[in-house]
Coordinates of C-alpha atoms in Angstrom, one line a residue:
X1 CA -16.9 13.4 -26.1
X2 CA -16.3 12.8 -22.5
X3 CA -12.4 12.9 -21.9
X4 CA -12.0 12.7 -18.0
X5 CA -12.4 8.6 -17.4
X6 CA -10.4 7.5 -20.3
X7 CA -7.3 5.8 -19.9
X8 CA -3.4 7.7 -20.5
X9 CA -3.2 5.1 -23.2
X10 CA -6.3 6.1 -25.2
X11 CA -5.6 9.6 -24.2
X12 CA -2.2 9.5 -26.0
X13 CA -4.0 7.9 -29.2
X14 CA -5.7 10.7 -29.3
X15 CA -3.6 13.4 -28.7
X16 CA -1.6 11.7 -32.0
X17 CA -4.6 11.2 -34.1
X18 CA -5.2 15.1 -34.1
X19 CA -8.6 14.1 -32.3
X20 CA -8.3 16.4 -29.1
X21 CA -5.8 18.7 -28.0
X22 CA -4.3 19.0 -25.0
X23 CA -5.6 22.3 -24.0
X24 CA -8.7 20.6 -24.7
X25 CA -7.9 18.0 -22.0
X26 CA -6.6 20.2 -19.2
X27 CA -9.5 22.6 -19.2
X28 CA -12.1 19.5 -19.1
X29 CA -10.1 18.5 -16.3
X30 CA -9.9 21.6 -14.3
X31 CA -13.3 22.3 -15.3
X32 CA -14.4 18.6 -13.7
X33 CA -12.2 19.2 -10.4
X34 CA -13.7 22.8 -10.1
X35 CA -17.0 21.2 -10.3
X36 CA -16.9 17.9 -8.3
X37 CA -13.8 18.1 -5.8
X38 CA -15.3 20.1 -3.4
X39 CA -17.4 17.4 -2.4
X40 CA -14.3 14.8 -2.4
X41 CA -11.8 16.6 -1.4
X42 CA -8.2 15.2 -3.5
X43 CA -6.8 18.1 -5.7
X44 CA -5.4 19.7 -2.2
X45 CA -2.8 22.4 -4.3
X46 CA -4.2 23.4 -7.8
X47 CA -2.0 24.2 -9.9
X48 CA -3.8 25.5 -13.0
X49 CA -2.3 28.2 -14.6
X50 CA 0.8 26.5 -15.2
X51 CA -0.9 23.5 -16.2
X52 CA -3.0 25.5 -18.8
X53 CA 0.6 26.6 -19.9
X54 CA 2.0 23.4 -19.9
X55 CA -0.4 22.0 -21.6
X56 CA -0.5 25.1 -25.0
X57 CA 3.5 23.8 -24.8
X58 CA 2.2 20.4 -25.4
X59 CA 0.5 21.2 -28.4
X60 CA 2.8 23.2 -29.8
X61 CA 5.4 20.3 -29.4
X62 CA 3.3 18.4 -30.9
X63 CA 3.0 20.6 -34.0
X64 CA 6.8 20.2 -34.5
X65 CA 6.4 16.3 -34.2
X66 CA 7.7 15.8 -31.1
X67 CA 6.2 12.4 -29.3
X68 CA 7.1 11.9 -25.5
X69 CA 5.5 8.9 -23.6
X70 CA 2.7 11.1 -21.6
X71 CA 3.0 14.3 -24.1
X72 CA 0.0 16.5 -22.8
X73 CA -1.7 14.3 -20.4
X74 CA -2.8 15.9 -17.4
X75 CA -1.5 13.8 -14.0
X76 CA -2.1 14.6 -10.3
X77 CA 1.2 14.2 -7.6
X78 CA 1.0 13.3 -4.3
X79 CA 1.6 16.1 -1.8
X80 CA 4.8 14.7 -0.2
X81 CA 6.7 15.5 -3.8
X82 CA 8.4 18.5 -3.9
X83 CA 7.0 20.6 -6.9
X84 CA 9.3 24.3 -7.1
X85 CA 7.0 27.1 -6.4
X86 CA 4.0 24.8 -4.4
X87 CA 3.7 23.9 -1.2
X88 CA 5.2 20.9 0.1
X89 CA 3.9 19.8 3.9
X90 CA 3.0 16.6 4.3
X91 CA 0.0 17.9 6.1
X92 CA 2.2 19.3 9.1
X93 CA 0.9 22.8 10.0
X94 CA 4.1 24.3 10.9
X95 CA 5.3 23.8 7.3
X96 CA 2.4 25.5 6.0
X97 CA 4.6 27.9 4.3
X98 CA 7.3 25.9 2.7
X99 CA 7.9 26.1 -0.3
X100 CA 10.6 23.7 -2.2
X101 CA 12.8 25.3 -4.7
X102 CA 13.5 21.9 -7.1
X103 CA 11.1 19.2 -8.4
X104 CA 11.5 16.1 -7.3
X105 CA 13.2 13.6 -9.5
X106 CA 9.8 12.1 -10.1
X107 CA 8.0 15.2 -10.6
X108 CA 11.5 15.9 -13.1
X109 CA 10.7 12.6 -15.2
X110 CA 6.8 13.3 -15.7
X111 CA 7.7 16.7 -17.3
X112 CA 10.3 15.5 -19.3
X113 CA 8.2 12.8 -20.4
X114 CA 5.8 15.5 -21.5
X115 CA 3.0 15.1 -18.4
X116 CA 1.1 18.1 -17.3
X117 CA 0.6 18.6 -13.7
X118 CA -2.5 19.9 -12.8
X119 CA -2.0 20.3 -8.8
X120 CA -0.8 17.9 -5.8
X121 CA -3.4 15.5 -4.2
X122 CA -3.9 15.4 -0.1
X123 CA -1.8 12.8 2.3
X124 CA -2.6 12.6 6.0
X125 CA -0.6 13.9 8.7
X126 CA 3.1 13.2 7.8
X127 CA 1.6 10.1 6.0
X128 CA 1.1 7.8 8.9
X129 CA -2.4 7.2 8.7
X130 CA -4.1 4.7 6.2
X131 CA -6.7 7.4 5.6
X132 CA -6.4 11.1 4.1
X133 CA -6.6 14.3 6.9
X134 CA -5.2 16.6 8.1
X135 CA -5.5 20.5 9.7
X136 CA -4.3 22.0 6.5
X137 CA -6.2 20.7 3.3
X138 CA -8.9 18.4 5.3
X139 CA -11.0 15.3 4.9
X140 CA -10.4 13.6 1.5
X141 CA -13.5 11.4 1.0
X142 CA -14.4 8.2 -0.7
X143 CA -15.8 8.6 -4.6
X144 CA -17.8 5.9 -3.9
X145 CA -19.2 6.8 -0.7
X146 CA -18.4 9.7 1.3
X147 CA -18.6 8.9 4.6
X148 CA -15.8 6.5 4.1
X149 CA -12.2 7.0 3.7
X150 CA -10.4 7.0 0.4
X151 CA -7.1 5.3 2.4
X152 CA -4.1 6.4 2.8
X153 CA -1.6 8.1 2.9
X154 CA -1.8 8.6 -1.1
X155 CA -5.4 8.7 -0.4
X156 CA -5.6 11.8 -2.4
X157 CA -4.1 10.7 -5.1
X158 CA -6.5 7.5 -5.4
X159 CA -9.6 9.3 -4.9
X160 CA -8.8 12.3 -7.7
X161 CA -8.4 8.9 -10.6
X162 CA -11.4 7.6 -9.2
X163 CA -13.6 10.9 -9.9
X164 CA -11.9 11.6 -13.4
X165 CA -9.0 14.3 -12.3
X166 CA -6.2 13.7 -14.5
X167 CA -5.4 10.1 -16.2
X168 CA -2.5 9.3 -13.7
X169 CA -0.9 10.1 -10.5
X170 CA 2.5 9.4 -8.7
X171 CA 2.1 8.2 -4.8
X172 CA 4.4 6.8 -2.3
X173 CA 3.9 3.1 -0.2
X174 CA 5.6 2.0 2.9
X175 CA 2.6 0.3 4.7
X176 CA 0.4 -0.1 1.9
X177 CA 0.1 3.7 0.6
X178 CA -0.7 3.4 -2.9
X179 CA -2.1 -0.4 -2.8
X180 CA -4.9 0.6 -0.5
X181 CA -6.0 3.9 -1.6
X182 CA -6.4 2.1 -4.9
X183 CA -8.3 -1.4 -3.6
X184 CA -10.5 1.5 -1.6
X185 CA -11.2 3.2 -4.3
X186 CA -11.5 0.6 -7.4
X187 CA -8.6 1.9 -9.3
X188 CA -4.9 0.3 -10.6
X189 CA -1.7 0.8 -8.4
X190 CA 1.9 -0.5 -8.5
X191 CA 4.1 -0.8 -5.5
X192 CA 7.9 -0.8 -7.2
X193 CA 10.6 -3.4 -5.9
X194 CA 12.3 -1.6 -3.3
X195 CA 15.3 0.3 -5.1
X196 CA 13.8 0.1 -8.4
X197 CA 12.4 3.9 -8.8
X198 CA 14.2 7.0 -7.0
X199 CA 12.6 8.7 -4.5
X200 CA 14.9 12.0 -4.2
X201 CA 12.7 14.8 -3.1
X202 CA 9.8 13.3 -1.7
X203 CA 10.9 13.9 1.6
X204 CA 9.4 15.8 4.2
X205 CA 9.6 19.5 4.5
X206 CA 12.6 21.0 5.9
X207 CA 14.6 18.0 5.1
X208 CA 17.6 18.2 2.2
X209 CA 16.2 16.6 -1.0
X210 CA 19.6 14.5 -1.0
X211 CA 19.5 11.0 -2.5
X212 CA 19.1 8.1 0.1
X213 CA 18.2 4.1 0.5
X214 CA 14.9 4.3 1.7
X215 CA 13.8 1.2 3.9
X216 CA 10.8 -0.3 3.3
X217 CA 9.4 2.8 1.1
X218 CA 9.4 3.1 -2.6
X219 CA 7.3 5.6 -5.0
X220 CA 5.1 4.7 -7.3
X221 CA 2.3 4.8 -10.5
X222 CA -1.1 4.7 -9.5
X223 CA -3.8 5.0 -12.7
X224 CA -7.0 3.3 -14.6
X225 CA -5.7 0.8 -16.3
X226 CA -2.8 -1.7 -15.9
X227 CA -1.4 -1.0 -19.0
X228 CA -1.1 2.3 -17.6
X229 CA 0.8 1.3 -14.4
X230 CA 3.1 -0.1 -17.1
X231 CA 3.4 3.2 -19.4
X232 CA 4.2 5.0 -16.4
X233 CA 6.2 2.8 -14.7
X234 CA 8.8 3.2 -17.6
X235 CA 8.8 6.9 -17.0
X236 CA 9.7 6.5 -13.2
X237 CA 11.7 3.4 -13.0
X238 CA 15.5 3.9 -12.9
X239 CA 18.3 5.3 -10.3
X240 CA 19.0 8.3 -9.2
X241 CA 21.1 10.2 -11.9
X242 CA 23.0 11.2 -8.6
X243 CA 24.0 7.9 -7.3
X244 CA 23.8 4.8 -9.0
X245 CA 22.7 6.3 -12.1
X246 CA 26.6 7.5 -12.7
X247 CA 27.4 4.0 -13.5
X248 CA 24.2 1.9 -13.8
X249 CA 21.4 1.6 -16.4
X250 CA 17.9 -0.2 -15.9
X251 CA 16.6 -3.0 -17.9
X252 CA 13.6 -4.8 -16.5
X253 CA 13.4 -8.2 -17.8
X254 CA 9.8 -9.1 -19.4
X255 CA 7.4 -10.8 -17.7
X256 CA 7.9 -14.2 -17.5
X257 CA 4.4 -15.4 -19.6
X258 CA 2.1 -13.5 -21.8
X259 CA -0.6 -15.9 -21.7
X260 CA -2.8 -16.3 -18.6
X261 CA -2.7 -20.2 -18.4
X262 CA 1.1 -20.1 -18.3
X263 CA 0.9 -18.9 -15.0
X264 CA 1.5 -20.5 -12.0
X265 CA -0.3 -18.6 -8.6
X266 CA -0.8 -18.8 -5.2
X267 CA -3.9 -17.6 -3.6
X268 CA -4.0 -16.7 -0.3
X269 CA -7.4 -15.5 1.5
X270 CA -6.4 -16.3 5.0
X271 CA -4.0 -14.6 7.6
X272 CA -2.9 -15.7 11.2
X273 CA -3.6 -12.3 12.8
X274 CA -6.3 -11.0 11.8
X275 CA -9.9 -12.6 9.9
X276 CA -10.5 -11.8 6.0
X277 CA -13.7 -9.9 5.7
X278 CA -16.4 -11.8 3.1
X279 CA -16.5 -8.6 0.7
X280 CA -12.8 -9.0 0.3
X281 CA -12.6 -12.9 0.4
X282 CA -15.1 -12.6 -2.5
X283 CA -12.9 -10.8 -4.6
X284 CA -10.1 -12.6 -4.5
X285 CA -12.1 -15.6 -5.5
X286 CA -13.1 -14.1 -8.3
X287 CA -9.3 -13.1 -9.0
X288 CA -9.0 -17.0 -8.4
X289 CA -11.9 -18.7 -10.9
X290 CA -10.7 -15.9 -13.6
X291 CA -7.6 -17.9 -13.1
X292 CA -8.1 -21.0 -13.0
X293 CA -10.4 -20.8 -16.1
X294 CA -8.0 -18.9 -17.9
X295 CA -6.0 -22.4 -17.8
X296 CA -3.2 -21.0 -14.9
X297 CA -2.2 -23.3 -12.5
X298 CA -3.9 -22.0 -8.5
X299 CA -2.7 -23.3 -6.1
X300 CA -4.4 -22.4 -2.4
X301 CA -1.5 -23.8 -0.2
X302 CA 2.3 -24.4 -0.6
X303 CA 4.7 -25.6 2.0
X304 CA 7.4 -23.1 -0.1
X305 CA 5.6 -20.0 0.9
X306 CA 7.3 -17.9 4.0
X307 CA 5.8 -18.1 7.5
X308 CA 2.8 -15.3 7.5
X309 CA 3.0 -14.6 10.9
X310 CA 6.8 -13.8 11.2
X311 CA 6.9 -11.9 8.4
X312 CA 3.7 -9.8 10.0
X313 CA 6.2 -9.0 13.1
X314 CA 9.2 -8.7 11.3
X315 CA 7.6 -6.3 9.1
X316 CA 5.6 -4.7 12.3
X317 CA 8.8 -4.0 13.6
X318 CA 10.9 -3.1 11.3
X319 CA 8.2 -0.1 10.1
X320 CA 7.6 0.9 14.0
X321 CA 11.4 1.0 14.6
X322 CA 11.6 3.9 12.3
X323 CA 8.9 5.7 13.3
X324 CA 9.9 6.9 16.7
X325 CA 13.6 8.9 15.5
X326 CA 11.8 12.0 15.9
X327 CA 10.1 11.3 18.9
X328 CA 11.0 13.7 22.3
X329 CA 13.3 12.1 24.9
X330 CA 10.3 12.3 27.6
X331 CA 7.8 10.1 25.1
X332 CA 10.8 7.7 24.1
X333 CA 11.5 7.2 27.8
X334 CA 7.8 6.5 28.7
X335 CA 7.6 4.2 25.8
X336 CA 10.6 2.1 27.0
X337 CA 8.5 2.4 30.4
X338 CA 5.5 0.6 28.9
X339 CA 7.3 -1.8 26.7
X340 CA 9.4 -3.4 29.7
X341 CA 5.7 -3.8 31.5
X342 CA 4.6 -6.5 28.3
X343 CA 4.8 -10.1 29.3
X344 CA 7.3 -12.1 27.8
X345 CA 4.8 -14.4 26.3
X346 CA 2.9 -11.4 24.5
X347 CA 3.3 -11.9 21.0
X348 CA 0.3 -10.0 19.6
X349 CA 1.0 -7.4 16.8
X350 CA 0.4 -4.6 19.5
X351 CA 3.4 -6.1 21.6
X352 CA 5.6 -6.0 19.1
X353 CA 5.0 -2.3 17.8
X354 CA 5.7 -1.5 21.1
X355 CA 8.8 -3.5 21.5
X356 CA 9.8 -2.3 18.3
X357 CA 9.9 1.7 19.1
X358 CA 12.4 1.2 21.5
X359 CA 14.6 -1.0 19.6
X360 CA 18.5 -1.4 20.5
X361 CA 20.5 -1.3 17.1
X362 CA 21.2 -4.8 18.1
X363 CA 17.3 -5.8 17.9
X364 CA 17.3 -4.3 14.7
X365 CA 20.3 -5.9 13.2
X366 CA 18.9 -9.1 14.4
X367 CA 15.2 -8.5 12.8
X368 CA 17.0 -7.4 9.5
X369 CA 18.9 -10.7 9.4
X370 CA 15.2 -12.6 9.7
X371 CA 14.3 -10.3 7.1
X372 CA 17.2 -11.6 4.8
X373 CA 15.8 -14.8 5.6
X374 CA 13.0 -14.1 4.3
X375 CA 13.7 -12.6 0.9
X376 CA 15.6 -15.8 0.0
X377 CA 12.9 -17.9 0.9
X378 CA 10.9 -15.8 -1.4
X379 CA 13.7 -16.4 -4.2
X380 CA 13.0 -20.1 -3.9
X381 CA 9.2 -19.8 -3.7
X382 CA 9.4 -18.2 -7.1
X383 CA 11.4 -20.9 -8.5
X384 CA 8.0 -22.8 -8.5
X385 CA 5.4 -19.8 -8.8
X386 CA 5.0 -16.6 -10.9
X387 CA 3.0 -14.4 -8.5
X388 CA 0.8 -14.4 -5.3
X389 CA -2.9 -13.4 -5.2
X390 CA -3.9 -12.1 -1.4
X391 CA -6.0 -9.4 0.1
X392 CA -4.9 -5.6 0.4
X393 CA -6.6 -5.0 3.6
X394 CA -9.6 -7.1 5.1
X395 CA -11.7 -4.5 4.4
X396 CA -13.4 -2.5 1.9
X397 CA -13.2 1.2 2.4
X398 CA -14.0 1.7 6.3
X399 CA -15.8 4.9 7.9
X400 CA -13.8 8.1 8.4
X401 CA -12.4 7.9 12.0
X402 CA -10.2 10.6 13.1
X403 CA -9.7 9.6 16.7
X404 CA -6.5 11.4 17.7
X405 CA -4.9 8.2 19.2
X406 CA -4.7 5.5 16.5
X407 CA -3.8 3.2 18.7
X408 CA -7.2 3.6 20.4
X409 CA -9.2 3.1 16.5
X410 CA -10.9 0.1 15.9
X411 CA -11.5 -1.8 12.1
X412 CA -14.6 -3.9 12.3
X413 CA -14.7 -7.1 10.0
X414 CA -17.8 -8.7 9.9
X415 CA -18.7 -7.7 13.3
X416 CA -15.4 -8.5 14.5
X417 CA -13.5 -5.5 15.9
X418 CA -9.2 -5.6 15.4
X419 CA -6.3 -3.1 16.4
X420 CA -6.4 -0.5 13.8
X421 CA -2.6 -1.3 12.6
X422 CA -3.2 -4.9 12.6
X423 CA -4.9 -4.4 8.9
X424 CA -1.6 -3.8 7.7
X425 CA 0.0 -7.0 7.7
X426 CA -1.2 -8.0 4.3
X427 CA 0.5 -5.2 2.9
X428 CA 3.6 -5.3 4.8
X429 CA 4.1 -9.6 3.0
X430 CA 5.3 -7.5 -0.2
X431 CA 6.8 -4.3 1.8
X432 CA 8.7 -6.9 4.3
X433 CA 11.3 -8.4 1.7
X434 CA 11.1 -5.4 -1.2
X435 CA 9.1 -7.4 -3.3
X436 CA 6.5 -5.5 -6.3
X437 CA 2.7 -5.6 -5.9
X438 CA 0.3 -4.6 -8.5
X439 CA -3.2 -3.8 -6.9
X440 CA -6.1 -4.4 -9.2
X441 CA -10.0 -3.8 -8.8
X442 CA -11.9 -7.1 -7.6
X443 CA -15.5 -6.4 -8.2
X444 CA -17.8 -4.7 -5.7
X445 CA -19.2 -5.4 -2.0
X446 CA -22.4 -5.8 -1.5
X447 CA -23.1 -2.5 -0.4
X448 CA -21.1 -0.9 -3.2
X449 CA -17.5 -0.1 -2.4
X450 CA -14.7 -1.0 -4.5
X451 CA -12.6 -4.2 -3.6
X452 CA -9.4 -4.8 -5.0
X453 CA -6.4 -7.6 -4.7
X454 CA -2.7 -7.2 -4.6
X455 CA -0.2 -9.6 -7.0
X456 CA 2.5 -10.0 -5.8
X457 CA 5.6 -10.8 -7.9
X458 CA 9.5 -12.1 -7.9
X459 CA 12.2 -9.1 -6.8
X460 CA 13.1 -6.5 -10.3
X461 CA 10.5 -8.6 -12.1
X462 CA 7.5 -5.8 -12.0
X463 CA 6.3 -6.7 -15.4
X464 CA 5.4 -9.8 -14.7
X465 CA 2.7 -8.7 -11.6
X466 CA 2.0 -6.2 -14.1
X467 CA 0.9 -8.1 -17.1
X468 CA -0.9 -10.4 -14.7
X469 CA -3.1 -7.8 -13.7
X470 CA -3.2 -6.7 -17.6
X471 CA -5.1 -10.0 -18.7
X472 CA -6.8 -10.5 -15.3
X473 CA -8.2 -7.0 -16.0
X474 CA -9.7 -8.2 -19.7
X475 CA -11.3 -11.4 -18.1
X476 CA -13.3 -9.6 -14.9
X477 CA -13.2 -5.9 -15.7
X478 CA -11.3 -2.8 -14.4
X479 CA -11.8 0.5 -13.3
X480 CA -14.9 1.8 -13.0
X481 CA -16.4 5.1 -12.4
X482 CA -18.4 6.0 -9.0
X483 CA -21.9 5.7 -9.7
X484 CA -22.0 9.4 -8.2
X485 CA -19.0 11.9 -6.9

């Protein structure tokens, strides 16, 4: 039997039924990435000989009747998690070397919970890219097609599920990271609510793995299946054992329905920045007729929903802020030069990145009080609805383009060429106020390529995106495997 495409869930069924062992799984994984990732490019740090290890430990558990949650399943991690004894560069040369002497938490909870690790997948450079390269591991390429990009920055991570290496993987999303790796590449991912998982040790290299409030960026499942996203979810959720985990416990409440026409949904296809591709606005009308014949109540439009285009600055700035600390004095100082150049009535996307890098602390205090704003008008808009339907990106999976200045890149949407960043505004209406986002596959383009939707749900209600996708998933199909890797 065929192992490698089979869901954690079906996996575990038959690691207990006595079916397969998981020796028997690891080696058909190594043997498959071995065989088929030197033509995609995600399984950047094997780690095989302790996953072989791991995985006779398994069995023997087993044997003594122990049952964990993921007890012998092979997973991939993201690169950007510190795993002892691997490398750990975020796809920065000079940190080529480093090597990490702890796991991070995350990496910590997938062992205990009986996972093994078969090897870290590839991130772009210091994962600021929305595709997967960099000096060190390379080009990670698109299952489906690999002239295209798999996305980014857990682009690695996304394209190893895709082409059957390992049943799940852990990724990371501040401007869409695991959402549009997994709408790229037709597989399940689940942006957290911000605070909800602990991100100690992802950080990058050189940095203290000490426990901190990350803004904007939360880690997170990415798998096959929704049901998945849920299994492992429940391994990663909960606070840092360091922090609040001294004095607080997690429990999730359910989701709010279990039946599909108990739901009550917004979709949104359109955005005031940027167009919607067809491919993409295809999908989410599929998302929408599964819907609405499923007996949920879809609506298109709602006078309760927050302003799109302030929460695409606000969220423009607030991620662009932070991503000039590191910056040299000289570049700051020629930034401030070209940002006092802009004419006051530029309010284009690319205006306010640029404003936004050379924030005051003032013009951030004042953006984060919009943003406060915002999050309760989200509270009320979930008074009346259970989750948002909307577009990832515009796009399917785009063409590799490594120009060195992103700035200078180009997205074409049906002939119509936007600002390279400017695709990230869908992504950023969940990332802006914290809230979770389950992306699901959609269907196909026309020429192929995986599409996917995001669902977007109320603040510390994840299960209820996540059972959404669950019965969306038995009405118009899931994963499915590249017709070639």
């Amino acid at each position: 039997m065929t192992w490698n495409f089979l869901t954690a869930e079906e996996l575990a069924a038959a690691l207990r039924a006595g079916e397969v062992t998981s020796a028997e799984l690891t080696d058909d994984a190594i043997t498959r990435i071995e065989r088929d990732d030197k033509a995609v490019n995600s399984v950047c740090v094997p780690d095989f000989d302790r996953a072989r290890t791991a995985a006779r430990a398994a069995d023997q558990a087993r044997a003594r009747g122990e049952d964990r949650p993921l007890l012998g399943i092979p997973v991939t991690v993201k690169e950007s998690y510190n795993i002892a004894g691997l490398p750990t560069t975020w796809g920065m040369p000079q940190y080529r070397n480093h090597l990490p002497a702890e796991d991070a938490v995350q990496v910590s909870r997938l062992k205990d919970a009986g996972a093994v690790v078969l090897g870290k997948t590839n991130v772009p450079l210091g994962l600021q890219d929305i595709q997967s390269f960099n000096e060190i591991y390379g080009t990670t390429n698109n299952p489906w097609d690999h002239s295209r990009t798999s996305g980014g920055s857990s682009g690695g991570s996304a394209a190893a599920l895709a082409s059957g290496f390992g049943a799940l993987s852990i990724g990371s999303d501040l401007a869409g990271s695991l959402r549009t790796p997994a709408h790229f590449c037709g597989v399940h991912a689940h942006k957290p609510s911000l605070g909800l998982v602990s991100g100690r040790g992802m950080v990058p290299p050189g940095t203290p793995a000490l426990p901190f409030d990350h803004d904007l960026a939360v880690v997170g499942p990415m798998a096959r299946s929704a049901r998945d996203l849920a299994l492992l979810l429940d391994v990663m959720a909960g606070p840092d054992p360091l922090t609040f985990g001294v004095a607080h416990e997690l429990r999730l409440p359910p989701a709010r329905h279990e039946r599909i026409g108990d739901f009550r949904v917004l979709v949104l296809d359109e955005h005031p920045f940027l167009p919607t591709g067809a491919a993409v606005r295809a999908g989410v009308g599929r998302v929408a007729d599964a819907l609405a014949d499923g007996g949920a109540r879809v609506e298109r439009h709602s006078p309760l929903l927050p302003d799109l285009a302030e929460s695409a600055t606000l969220y423009t700035q607030l991620l662009f802020s932070g991503s000039v600390a590191s910056f040299p004095v000289e570049s700051y100082e020629e930034l401030r030069a070209r940002a006092a150049g802009l004419s006051a009535d530029d309010r284009s996307l690319d205006a306010a990145r640029l404003r936004a890098m050379v924030f005051s602390h003032r013009d951030w205090m004042a953006v984060n009080t919009r943003r406060d704003l915002h999050r309760h008008a989200w509270r009320q808009f979930f008074a009346d609805f259970d989750a948002v339907v909307c577009p990832i990106t515009p796009t399917p999976a785009f063409p590799h383009d490594h120009h060195p200045d992103p700035l200078a890149r180009r997205v074409d949407t049906d002939g119509v060429g936007f600002a390279y960043f400017d695709q990230l505004v869908w992504a950023g209406l969940a990332t802006l106020p914290g809230l979770p986002a389950t992306a699901v596959p959609a269907g196909r383009s026309p020429e192929g390529l995986p599409v996917g939707v995001q669902i977007i749900g109320p603040m510390f209600e994840d299960r209820t995106p996540l059972r959404l996708a669950e019965l969306l998933e038995q009405r118009i199909g899931g994963f499915q495997a590249p017709e070639r890797i």
